[in-house]
Amino acid sequence: MKEQESSDQAKALLKKYLEGQCTPEEEQQVLRWFYVQDQPEGDPLTKEYRAGLASRINTKLEEQLFNETTPTVRRLTWFRSKWMVAAMLVAVSGFGLWMYNSLSPSDHRLQELAAEVPSHDKTFHNDILPGGHYAKIITPKGEEQPLADPFVQRLEQSSDQQGKNFLVDVPKAGSYTIILEDGTKVWLNASTKLSYPRHFESDQRQVALSGEAYFEVAKDANRPFRINANGTTIEVLGTTFNVNAYHDEVATSLVEGSVKVLKGGKQTIIKPGQQATTSLTNDIKVTTTDLAKNTAWQRDEFYFDGSNFSDISLQIARWYNVEFENMETIGTNSTYKGSISRNSRLSEVLQILALATGRKFDIIGRKVIIQ
C-alpha cells in the first residue's frame, strides 16, 4: 500500500514539475532522482566516476536548480526528453520506491549510517554497514539543515549573513563533498568540520578545518587560499592536497602544485609527494610521504601501508562509529599492509585484520572486541 501511495505521489510530483509549479524543495527531489539515473552501470563509486562527481553535480544544479534567470520554457524543453523515461519508471513504481526511501526524515538517514545489522558469519554477534554521505550545515544564524545526499549545497544568503561563516559538520560514519563559492572542491572525511564564508573577500580566501579534508583549490593568483587548522595555516594559490587535522599534529600531504605551511612564526614550502607535519612545539617536519595511503579515504579505501594498529583502529572507528576494546593486547609497533574498500561491511575489514594480526575479533553492538 505504501509503495502504491509513493508511486502516486511520484507521478503527481513529476506532473507538478513539468508544469513549473514545484517548490524549491520539490525541485531538488526531482533533480536528485535524475542524477541517480545518470550514474553509469555497475559500481557507482569507482575512482573514475568519483573524480568528476562534484563537477557534474555542480553543473547540473547551477543550470537546472540555482539559475534563477533560466526561463521556465527552457527548463520544460530539457525536461521533456526525460519525461518519457520517468513515465515508464513510474508505471512500475521505480520512481515511487526511490521517492519513498529518499523522503524519509533526515534523522532516519543519520541512523542508517553504519547501521547495525545481523551477521552472516557466526564469528560475529552482529555486523555493521559502512558509513555514507551525510552532513549537517549550520548557518550564521545558528539554523541547522541536514545534507543527506552527495550534492553541492548552494544556500541563499541574506544581507545580514555577509562576512559570516557557515559550518559543515560531518559526523562519524559520514562523508561529504562541497564546492565553495570560488569553485574550490572539498571532500570531507568522517568527524570533520569546515567553516567557510558564502562569499570570499576580494583579497583572500579563508576557511577553518577540524578533521580531515582533501582540497582541489581553484587557481586565483590574486587571492591566496588559507586553511586554519589547529593553529597551523596552510596557504596556496591553487593546488591539490590532503590535510589531516584530527589531533594537535597537522599533516599536509601535497599531490600537485606547491603549498606553504606556517606555524608559530616558522614556515616552509613543500613539493608534490612531500608531507609537512606541525606539532605543539611549533616545529615543522617535512618528509617524503605515501600519497596513495594519505588520500585513500577520498577514494573510499582503507589503505594500510606501515600503519601501526592504533592508526588503523582510529580509521575504522571513525568510519563505522565503533569503539575498540582490549587494544593493549596488540603491540603498538606492529605494522600491517593491505587495502580494502570502505564500502565493505565491518566484518570483512576485521577478517582481513585477523589474518594480519593472528588475533580474533568480534562485534557486539558498536564495540569491536579483540580476543
mmCIF file of C-alpha atoms in Angstrom:
data_model
loop_
_atom_site.group_PDB
_atom_site.id
_atom_site.type_symbol
_atom_site.label_atom_id
_atom_site.label_comp_id
_atom_site.label_asym_id
_atom_site.label_seq_id
_atom_site.Cartn_x
_atom_site.Cartn_y
_atom_site.Cartn_z
ATOM 1 C CA MET A 1 0.000 0.000 0.000
ATOM 2 C CA LYS A 2 2.782 2.398 0.921
ATOM 3 C CA GLU A 3 4.589 1.627 -2.325
ATOM 4 C CA GLN A 4 1.448 2.422 -4.341
ATOM 5 C CA GLU A 5 0.971 5.663 -2.429
ATOM 6 C CA SER A 6 4.589 6.576 -3.106
ATOM 7 C CA SER A 7 4.132 5.842 -6.813
ATOM 8 C CA ASP A 8 1.065 8.102 -6.929
ATOM 9 C CA GLN A 9 2.949 10.841 -5.100
ATOM 10 C CA ALA A 10 5.858 10.499 -7.518
ATOM 11 C CA LYS A 11 3.568 10.769 -10.523
ATOM 12 C CA ALA A 12 1.923 13.879 -9.092
ATOM 13 C CA LEU A 13 5.307 15.428 -8.302
ATOM 14 C CA LEU A 14 6.618 14.853 -11.832
ATOM 15 C CA LYS A 15 3.473 16.392 -13.319
ATOM 16 C CA LYS A 16 3.805 19.353 -10.967
ATOM 17 C CA TYR A 17 7.428 19.836 -12.006
ATOM 18 C CA LEU A 18 6.529 19.636 -15.690
ATOM 19 C CA GLU A 19 4.032 22.436 -15.168
ATOM 20 C CA GLY A 20 6.605 24.558 -13.328
ATOM 21 C CA GLN A 21 4.684 24.558 -10.038
ATOM 22 C CA CYS A 22 7.188 22.813 -7.736
ATOM 23 C CA THR A 23 8.608 24.384 -4.619
ATOM 24 C CA PRO A 24 12.444 24.568 -4.461
ATOM 25 C CA GLU A 25 12.458 21.527 -2.150
ATOM 26 C CA GLU A 26 10.308 19.520 -4.590
ATOM 27 C CA GLU A 27 12.541 20.542 -7.499
ATOM 28 C CA GLN A 28 15.532 19.162 -5.606
ATOM 29 C CA GLN A 29 13.771 15.810 -5.153
ATOM 30 C CA VAL A 30 13.153 15.542 -8.906
ATOM 31 C CA LEU A 31 16.687 16.574 -9.844
ATOM 32 C CA ARG A 32 18.191 14.174 -7.324
ATOM 33 C CA TRP A 33 16.290 11.349 -8.944
ATOM 34 C CA PHE A 34 17.547 12.320 -12.414
ATOM 35 C CA TYR A 35 21.052 12.422 -11.019
ATOM 36 C CA VAL A 36 20.662 8.831 -9.854
ATOM 37 C CA GLN A 37 19.595 7.827 -13.379
ATOM 38 C CA ASP A 38 22.774 9.391 -14.799
ATOM 39 C CA GLN A 39 25.046 7.054 -12.887
ATOM 40 C CA PRO A 40 26.944 4.552 -15.037
ATOM 41 C CA GLU A 41 26.092 0.877 -14.897
ATOM 42 C CA GLY A 42 27.927 -1.157 -12.304
ATOM 43 C CA ASP A 43 29.595 0.278 -9.236
ATOM 44 C CA PRO A 44 28.778 3.993 -8.984
ATOM 45 C CA LEU A 45 31.688 4.553 -6.618
ATOM 46 C CA THR A 46 34.555 3.790 -8.991
ATOM 47 C CA LYS A 47 37.589 6.052 -8.932
ATOM 48 C CA GLU A 48 36.863 7.445 -12.399
ATOM 49 C CA TYR A 49 33.249 8.179 -11.556
ATOM 50 C CA ARG A 50 34.053 9.900 -8.276
ATOM 51 C CA ALA A 51 36.714 12.062 -9.913
ATOM 52 C CA GLY A 52 34.114 14.026 -11.866
ATOM 53 C CA LEU A 53 31.236 13.683 -9.423
ATOM 54 C CA ALA A 54 31.336 17.114 -7.814
ATOM 55 C CA SER A 55 31.834 18.888 -11.130
ATOM 56 C CA ARG A 56 28.841 17.194 -12.784
ATOM 57 C CA ILE A 57 26.615 17.796 -9.792
ATOM 58 C CA ASN A 58 27.603 21.444 -9.592
ATOM 59 C CA THR A 59 26.931 21.993 -13.299
ATOM 60 C CA LYS A 60 23.521 20.329 -13.105
ATOM 61 C CA LEU A 61 22.436 22.267 -10.053
ATOM 62 C CA GLU A 62 23.680 25.542 -11.460
ATOM 63 C CA GLU A 63 21.860 25.030 -14.753
ATOM 64 C CA GLN A 64 18.661 23.383 -13.555
ATOM 65 C CA LEU A 65 18.118 24.439 -9.963
ATOM 66 C CA PHE A 66 20.005 27.550 -8.958
ATOM 67 C CA ASN A 67 19.954 29.597 -12.181
ATOM 68 C CA GLU A 68 17.141 31.984 -11.448
ATOM 69 C CA THR A 69 17.444 33.631 -14.871
ATOM 70 C CA THR A 70 16.675 30.382 -16.717
ATOM 71 C CA PRO A 71 13.262 30.777 -18.397
ATOM 72 C CA THR A 72 10.629 28.207 -17.489
ATOM 73 C CA VAL A 73 10.181 27.286 -21.151
ATOM 74 C CA ARG A 74 13.835 26.305 -21.424
ATOM 75 C CA ARG A 75 13.568 24.096 -18.353
ATOM 76 C CA LEU A 76 10.493 22.359 -19.721
ATOM 77 C CA THR A 77 12.273 21.646 -23.015
ATOM 78 C CA TRP A 78 15.113 19.978 -21.099
ATOM 79 C CA PHE A 79 12.615 18.043 -19.042
ATOM 80 C CA ARG A 80 10.544 16.578 -21.903
ATOM 81 C CA SER A 81 13.367 14.311 -23.040
ATOM 82 C CA LYS A 82 13.400 12.807 -19.559
ATOM 83 C CA TRP A 83 9.620 12.660 -19.153
ATOM 84 C CA MET A 84 9.159 9.537 -21.262
ATOM 85 C CA VAL A 85 11.701 7.646 -19.168
ATOM 86 C CA ALA A 86 10.164 8.962 -15.982
ATOM 87 C CA ALA A 87 6.666 7.926 -17.026
ATOM 88 C CA MET A 88 7.815 4.389 -17.770
ATOM 89 C CA LEU A 89 9.541 4.101 -14.413
ATOM 90 C CA VAL A 90 6.557 5.471 -12.561
ATOM 91 C CA ALA A 91 4.453 2.773 -14.198
ATOM 92 C CA VAL A 92 6.484 0.126 -12.402
ATOM 93 C CA SER A 93 6.761 2.210 -9.228
ATOM 94 C CA GLY A 94 10.504 2.718 -9.712
ATOM 95 C CA PHE A 95 10.430 6.398 -9.003
ATOM 96 C CA GLY A 96 7.841 5.835 -6.323
ATOM 97 C CA LEU A 97 10.088 3.429 -4.463
ATOM 98 C CA TRP A 98 13.021 5.835 -4.782
ATOM 99 C CA MET A 99 10.973 8.734 -3.533
ATOM 100 C CA TYR A 100 9.567 6.689 -0.650
ATOM 101 C CA ASN A 101 13.102 5.990 0.525
ATOM 102 C CA SER A 102 14.587 9.426 -0.138
ATOM 103 C CA LEU A 103 11.787 11.394 1.511
ATOM 104 C CA SER A 104 12.332 9.708 4.861
ATOM 105 C CA PRO A 105 13.183 12.077 7.709
ATOM 106 C CA SER A 106 16.759 13.288 7.928
ATOM 107 C CA ASP A 107 17.248 11.790 11.371
ATOM 108 C CA HIS A 108 16.367 8.402 9.865
ATOM 109 C CA ARG A 109 19.088 8.898 7.245
ATOM 110 C CA LEU A 110 21.543 9.644 10.027
ATOM 111 C CA GLN A 111 20.566 6.459 11.839
ATOM 112 C CA GLU A 112 21.228 4.469 8.667
ATOM 113 C CA LEU A 113 24.902 5.465 8.659
ATOM 114 C CA ALA A 114 26.951 2.454 9.777
ATOM 115 C CA ALA A 115 23.743 0.687 10.793
ATOM 116 C CA GLU A 116 23.849 -2.430 12.976
ATOM 117 C CA VAL A 117 22.654 -5.496 11.037
ATOM 118 C CA PRO A 118 22.585 -9.276 11.635
ATOM 119 C CA SER A 119 25.826 -11.066 10.887
ATOM 120 C CA HIS A 120 26.172 -13.615 8.081
ATOM 121 C CA ASP A 121 29.177 -15.064 9.903
ATOM 122 C CA LYS A 122 28.749 -16.820 13.259
ATOM 123 C CA THR A 123 32.132 -15.426 14.271
ATOM 124 C CA PHE A 124 30.434 -12.097 14.994
ATOM 125 C CA HIS A 125 27.434 -11.360 17.182
ATOM 126 C CA ASN A 126 26.296 -8.715 14.701
ATOM 127 C CA ASP A 127 27.667 -6.735 11.790
ATOM 128 C CA ILE A 128 27.856 -3.049 10.872
ATOM 129 C CA LEU A 129 27.322 -1.497 7.465
ATOM 130 C CA PRO A 130 29.731 1.146 6.150
ATOM 131 C CA GLY A 131 29.225 4.873 6.559
ATOM 132 C CA GLY A 132 27.842 7.066 3.794
ATOM 133 C CA HIS A 133 27.133 10.589 2.560
ATOM 134 C CA TYR A 134 25.743 12.736 5.331
ATOM 135 C CA ALA A 135 26.441 16.064 6.996
ATOM 136 C CA LYS A 136 24.608 18.972 8.506
ATOM 137 C CA ILE A 137 25.163 22.635 7.811
ATOM 138 C CA ILE A 138 24.843 25.346 10.423
ATOM 139 C CA THR A 139 24.062 28.830 9.105
ATOM 140 C CA PRO A 140 25.439 32.076 10.586
ATOM 141 C CA LYS A 141 22.090 32.413 12.357
ATOM 142 C CA GLY A 142 22.568 29.047 14.060
ATOM 143 C CA GLU A 143 19.966 27.233 11.975
ATOM 144 C CA GLU A 144 20.772 23.578 11.190
ATOM 145 C CA GLN A 145 19.960 21.851 7.919
ATOM 146 C CA PRO A 146 20.684 18.177 7.105
ATOM 147 C CA LEU A 147 22.643 17.365 3.963
ATOM 148 C CA ALA A 148 21.666 13.755 3.352
ATOM 149 C CA ASP A 149 22.714 13.474 -0.307
ATOM 150 C CA PRO A 150 26.107 13.872 -2.023
ATOM 151 C CA PHE A 151 25.041 17.177 -3.508
ATOM 152 C CA VAL A 152 26.784 20.515 -3.510
ATOM 153 C CA GLN A 153 24.759 22.966 -1.472
ATOM 154 C CA ARG A 154 24.255 26.493 -2.823
ATOM 155 C CA LEU A 155 22.470 28.166 0.063
ATOM 156 C CA GLU A 156 20.821 31.543 -0.208
ATOM 157 C CA GLN A 157 22.426 34.199 1.946
ATOM 158 C CA SER A 158 20.695 37.311 3.206
ATOM 159 C CA SER A 159 22.494 40.621 3.601
ATOM 160 C CA ASP A 160 22.895 40.176 7.362
ATOM 161 C CA GLN A 161 24.917 36.988 6.770
ATOM 162 C CA GLN A 162 27.581 38.699 4.658
ATOM 163 C CA GLY A 163 31.037 38.106 6.108
ATOM 164 C CA LYS A 164 29.802 35.406 8.473
ATOM 165 C CA ASN A 165 30.607 31.729 8.193
ATOM 166 C CA PHE A 166 28.646 28.574 7.523
ATOM 167 C CA LEU A 167 29.760 25.372 9.254
ATOM 168 C CA VAL A 168 29.536 21.945 7.617
ATOM 169 C CA ASP A 169 29.626 19.249 10.301
ATOM 170 C CA VAL A 170 30.278 15.666 9.141
ATOM 171 C CA PRO A 171 29.605 13.080 11.886
ATOM 172 C CA LYS A 172 31.249 9.724 12.479
ATOM 173 C CA ALA A 173 30.420 7.300 9.630
ATOM 174 C CA GLY A 174 29.760 10.267 7.344
ATOM 175 C CA SER A 175 31.488 11.938 4.408
ATOM 176 C CA TYR A 176 30.563 14.867 2.228
ATOM 177 C CA THR A 177 31.657 16.873 -0.813
ATOM 178 C CA ILE A 178 31.160 20.610 -1.141
ATOM 179 C CA ILE A 179 32.077 23.192 -3.768
ATOM 180 C CA LEU A 180 32.885 26.620 -2.398
ATOM 181 C CA GLU A 181 31.935 29.925 -3.962
ATOM 182 C CA ASP A 182 35.227 30.212 -5.906
ATOM 183 C CA GLY A 183 34.931 26.706 -7.390
ATOM 184 C CA THR A 184 37.231 25.018 -4.862
ATOM 185 C CA LYS A 185 36.188 21.389 -4.267
ATOM 186 C CA VAL A 186 36.477 19.939 -0.762
ATOM 187 C CA TRP A 187 35.991 16.282 0.205
ATOM 188 C CA LEU A 188 35.274 15.956 3.942
ATOM 189 C CA ASN A 189 36.050 12.781 5.883
ATOM 190 C CA ALA A 190 34.169 11.471 8.919
ATOM 191 C CA SER A 191 34.306 13.534 12.153
ATOM 192 C CA THR A 192 35.217 16.691 10.256
ATOM 193 C CA LYS A 193 34.089 20.314 10.445
ATOM 194 C CA LEU A 194 34.663 23.002 7.812
ATOM 195 C CA SER A 195 33.888 26.676 8.425
ATOM 196 C CA TYR A 196 33.648 28.887 5.336
ATOM 197 C CA PRO A 197 32.043 32.152 4.171
ATOM 198 C CA ARG A 198 29.343 32.241 1.499
ATOM 199 C CA HIS A 199 31.449 34.791 -0.383
ATOM 200 C CA PHE A 200 35.223 35.158 -0.071
ATOM 201 C CA GLU A 201 36.876 38.535 0.418
ATOM 202 C CA SER A 202 38.379 40.403 -2.526
ATOM 203 C CA ASP A 203 41.991 39.849 -1.406
ATOM 204 C CA GLN A 204 41.935 36.390 0.206
ATOM 205 C CA ARG A 205 40.022 33.131 0.644
ATOM 206 C CA GLN A 206 39.981 31.707 4.158
ATOM 207 C CA VAL A 207 38.409 28.634 5.784
ATOM 208 C CA ALA A 208 38.880 26.720 9.053
ATOM 209 C CA LEU A 209 39.195 22.932 9.332
ATOM 210 C CA SER A 210 38.980 20.364 12.094
ATOM 211 C CA GLY A 211 39.297 16.743 10.984
ATOM 212 C CA GLU A 212 40.402 15.639 7.523
ATOM 213 C CA ALA A 213 39.743 17.054 4.066
ATOM 214 C CA TYR A 214 41.008 16.714 0.524
ATOM 215 C CA PHE A 215 41.195 20.045 -1.322
ATOM 216 C CA GLU A 216 41.237 20.908 -5.010
ATOM 217 C CA VAL A 217 41.750 24.650 -4.732
ATOM 218 C CA ALA A 218 40.656 26.776 -7.682
ATOM 219 C CA LYS A 219 43.545 28.856 -9.024
ATOM 220 C CA ASP A 220 43.434 32.575 -8.245
ATOM 221 C CA ALA A 221 46.779 34.381 -8.345
ATOM 222 C CA ASN A 222 45.301 37.465 -6.682
ATOM 223 C CA ARG A 223 43.631 35.712 -3.750
ATOM 224 C CA PRO A 224 45.614 33.187 -1.691
ATOM 225 C CA PHE A 225 43.581 30.341 -0.202
ATOM 226 C CA ARG A 226 44.281 29.841 3.515
ATOM 227 C CA ILE A 227 43.222 26.967 5.766
ATOM 228 C CA ASN A 228 43.426 27.413 9.525
ATOM 229 C CA ALA A 229 43.728 24.021 11.230
ATOM 230 C CA ASN A 230 44.548 23.646 14.933
ATOM 231 C CA GLY A 231 46.927 26.622 14.955
ATOM 232 C CA THR A 232 48.535 25.723 11.621
ATOM 233 C CA THR A 233 47.998 27.795 8.475
ATOM 234 C CA ILE A 234 48.207 26.225 5.020
ATOM 235 C CA GLU A 235 48.457 28.753 2.185
ATOM 236 C CA VAL A 236 48.089 28.059 -1.547
ATOM 237 C CA LEU A 237 47.134 29.850 -4.749
ATOM 238 C CA GLY A 238 45.654 26.804 -6.445
ATOM 239 C CA THR A 239 46.606 23.171 -5.946
ATOM 240 C CA THR A 240 45.560 19.704 -4.693
ATOM 241 C CA PHE A 241 46.422 18.361 -1.246
ATOM 242 C CA ASN A 242 45.180 16.483 1.818
ATOM 243 C CA VAL A 243 45.032 17.891 5.355
ATOM 244 C CA ASN A 244 44.764 15.617 8.399
ATOM 245 C CA ALA A 245 43.956 17.750 11.442
ATOM 246 C CA TYR A 246 42.201 15.325 13.776
ATOM 247 C CA HIS A 247 44.737 15.932 16.535
ATOM 248 C CA ASP A 248 47.221 18.566 17.689
ATOM 249 C CA GLU A 249 49.561 17.445 14.922
ATOM 250 C CA VAL A 250 48.521 18.633 11.469
ATOM 251 C CA ALA A 251 49.760 16.704 8.429
ATOM 252 C CA THR A 252 49.592 18.335 4.985
ATOM 253 C CA SER A 253 50.277 15.979 2.050
ATOM 254 C CA LEU A 254 50.805 17.629 -1.338
ATOM 255 C CA VAL A 255 49.519 15.964 -4.501
ATOM 256 C CA GLU A 256 50.353 18.697 -7.026
ATOM 257 C CA GLY A 257 51.420 22.353 -7.101
ATOM 258 C CA SER A 258 53.047 23.923 -4.042
ATOM 259 C CA VAL A 259 51.913 24.646 -0.507
ATOM 260 C CA LYS A 260 53.237 26.961 2.181
ATOM 261 C CA VAL A 261 52.822 25.722 5.760
ATOM 262 C CA LEU A 262 53.082 28.210 8.656
ATOM 263 C CA LYS A 263 53.173 27.562 12.413
ATOM 264 C CA GLY A 264 54.379 29.726 15.317
ATOM 265 C CA GLY A 265 56.421 32.135 13.183
ATOM 266 C CA LYS A 266 58.012 29.326 11.171
ATOM 267 C CA GLN A 267 57.171 28.412 7.609
ATOM 268 C CA THR A 268 58.158 26.005 4.853
ATOM 269 C CA ILE A 269 57.156 25.195 1.287
ATOM 270 C CA ILE A 270 56.604 21.573 0.283
ATOM 271 C CA LYS A 271 56.657 19.865 -3.104
ATOM 272 C CA PRO A 272 54.429 17.105 -4.553
ATOM 273 C CA GLY A 273 54.979 13.834 -2.713
ATOM 274 C CA GLN A 274 56.046 15.590 0.492
ATOM 275 C CA GLN A 275 54.233 15.953 3.793
ATOM 276 C CA ALA A 276 54.621 18.763 6.301
ATOM 277 C CA THR A 277 53.726 17.871 9.897
ATOM 278 C CA THR A 278 53.356 20.528 12.588
ATOM 279 C CA SER A 279 53.214 19.933 16.333
ATOM 280 C CA LEU A 280 52.561 21.779 19.594
ATOM 281 C CA THR A 281 56.238 22.744 19.720
ATOM 282 C CA ASN A 282 55.706 24.783 16.515
ATOM 283 C CA ASP A 283 58.216 22.621 14.663
ATOM 284 C CA ILE A 284 57.524 21.811 11.008
ATOM 285 C CA LYS A 285 58.803 18.433 9.876
ATOM 286 C CA VAL A 286 58.976 17.721 6.130
ATOM 287 C CA THR A 287 59.152 14.111 4.913
ATOM 288 C CA THR A 288 58.559 12.106 1.759
ATOM 289 C CA THR A 289 55.123 10.534 2.041
ATOM 290 C CA ASP A 290 52.934 7.840 0.513
ATOM 291 C CA LEU A 291 50.188 9.796 -1.245
ATOM 292 C CA ALA A 292 48.240 6.633 -2.083
ATOM 293 C CA LYS A 293 47.930 5.939 1.625
ATOM 294 C CA ASN A 294 47.206 9.513 2.732
ATOM 295 C CA THR A 295 44.460 10.080 0.163
ATOM 296 C CA ALA A 296 42.959 6.573 0.214
ATOM 297 C CA TRP A 297 39.893 7.649 2.207
ATOM 298 C CA GLN A 298 38.977 10.087 -0.571
ATOM 299 C CA ARG A 299 38.920 7.089 -2.954
ATOM 300 C CA ASP A 300 36.776 5.172 -0.444
ATOM 301 C CA GLU A 301 39.572 2.851 0.616
ATOM 302 C CA PHE A 302 41.317 1.773 3.777
ATOM 303 C CA TYR A 303 44.975 1.619 2.760
ATOM 304 C CA PHE A 304 47.315 0.200 5.367
ATOM 305 C CA ASP A 305 50.982 0.540 4.465
ATOM 306 C CA GLY A 306 53.207 0.500 7.504
ATOM 307 C CA SER A 307 50.466 1.861 9.746
ATOM 308 C CA ASN A 308 50.530 0.639 13.320
ATOM 309 C CA PHE A 309 47.364 -0.912 14.665
ATOM 310 C CA SER A 310 46.451 2.206 16.645
ATOM 311 C CA ASP A 311 46.247 4.252 13.421
ATOM 312 C CA ILE A 312 44.242 1.534 11.702
ATOM 313 C CA SER A 313 41.745 1.244 14.554
ATOM 314 C CA LEU A 314 41.163 5.019 14.561
ATOM 315 C CA GLN A 315 40.283 4.983 10.853
ATOM 316 C CA ILE A 316 37.893 2.070 11.307
ATOM 317 C CA ALA A 317 36.336 3.551 14.453
ATOM 318 C CA ARG A 318 35.511 6.832 12.692
ATOM 319 C CA TRP A 319 34.006 5.211 9.599
ATOM 320 C CA TYR A 320 31.907 2.556 11.349
ATOM 321 C CA ASN A 321 31.224 4.580 14.524
ATOM 322 C CA VAL A 322 32.569 1.859 16.826
ATOM 323 C CA GLU A 323 34.902 1.506 19.788
ATOM 324 C CA PHE A 324 37.756 -0.995 20.113
ATOM 325 C CA GLU A 325 38.275 -2.926 23.340
ATOM 326 C CA ASN A 326 41.437 -4.721 24.533
ATOM 327 C CA MET A 327 43.697 -2.579 22.331
ATOM 328 C CA GLU A 328 46.597 -3.232 24.700
ATOM 329 C CA THR A 329 46.727 -6.869 23.572
ATOM 330 C CA ILE A 330 48.185 -5.862 20.195
ATOM 331 C CA GLY A 331 51.684 -4.373 20.118
ATOM 332 C CA THR A 332 51.847 -0.734 19.037
ATOM 333 C CA ASN A 333 54.997 -1.339 17.000
ATOM 334 C CA SER A 334 53.422 -3.991 14.780
ATOM 335 C CA THR A 335 52.628 -2.873 11.230
ATOM 336 C CA TYR A 336 50.112 -4.168 8.720
ATOM 337 C CA LYS A 337 49.911 -3.795 4.963
ATOM 338 C CA GLY A 338 46.953 -4.080 2.629
ATOM 339 C CA SER A 339 43.855 -2.279 1.391
ATOM 340 C CA ILE A 340 40.107 -2.795 1.389
ATOM 341 C CA SER A 341 37.109 -0.819 0.197
ATOM 342 C CA ARG A 342 35.400 1.417 2.746
ATOM 343 C CA ASN A 343 32.131 0.167 1.252
ATOM 344 C CA SER A 344 32.750 -3.197 2.937
ATOM 345 C CA ARG A 345 30.909 -4.431 5.998
ATOM 346 C CA LEU A 346 32.883 -4.132 9.219
ATOM 347 C CA SER A 347 33.161 -7.931 9.457
ATOM 348 C CA GLU A 348 35.016 -8.050 6.125
ATOM 349 C CA VAL A 349 37.551 -5.493 7.343
ATOM 350 C CA LEU A 350 38.076 -7.367 10.605
ATOM 351 C CA GLN A 351 38.549 -10.672 8.805
ATOM 352 C CA ILE A 352 41.488 -9.152 6.930
ATOM 353 C CA LEU A 353 42.927 -7.730 10.144
ATOM 354 C CA ALA A 354 42.528 -11.127 11.782
ATOM 355 C CA LEU A 355 44.748 -12.679 9.112
ATOM 356 C CA ALA A 356 47.309 -9.890 9.518
ATOM 357 C CA THR A 357 47.430 -9.909 13.318
ATOM 358 C CA GLY A 358 46.739 -13.534 14.133
ATOM 359 C CA ARG A 359 44.073 -12.366 16.576
ATOM 360 C CA LYS A 360 40.306 -12.931 16.628
ATOM 361 C CA PHE A 361 37.749 -10.127 16.560
ATOM 362 C CA ASP A 362 34.093 -9.962 17.498
ATOM 363 C CA ILE A 363 31.430 -7.284 17.061
ATOM 364 C CA ILE A 364 28.992 -6.800 19.927
ATOM 365 C CA GLY A 365 26.704 -3.853 19.332
ATOM 366 C CA ARG A 366 29.011 -0.965 18.458
ATOM 367 C CA LYS A 367 32.068 -2.456 20.131
ATOM 368 C CA VAL A 368 34.888 -4.367 18.450
ATOM 369 C CA ILE A 369 36.299 -6.893 20.883
ATOM 370 C CA ILE A 370 39.896 -8.040 20.355
ATOM 371 C CA GLN A 371 40.165 -11.595 21.673
#
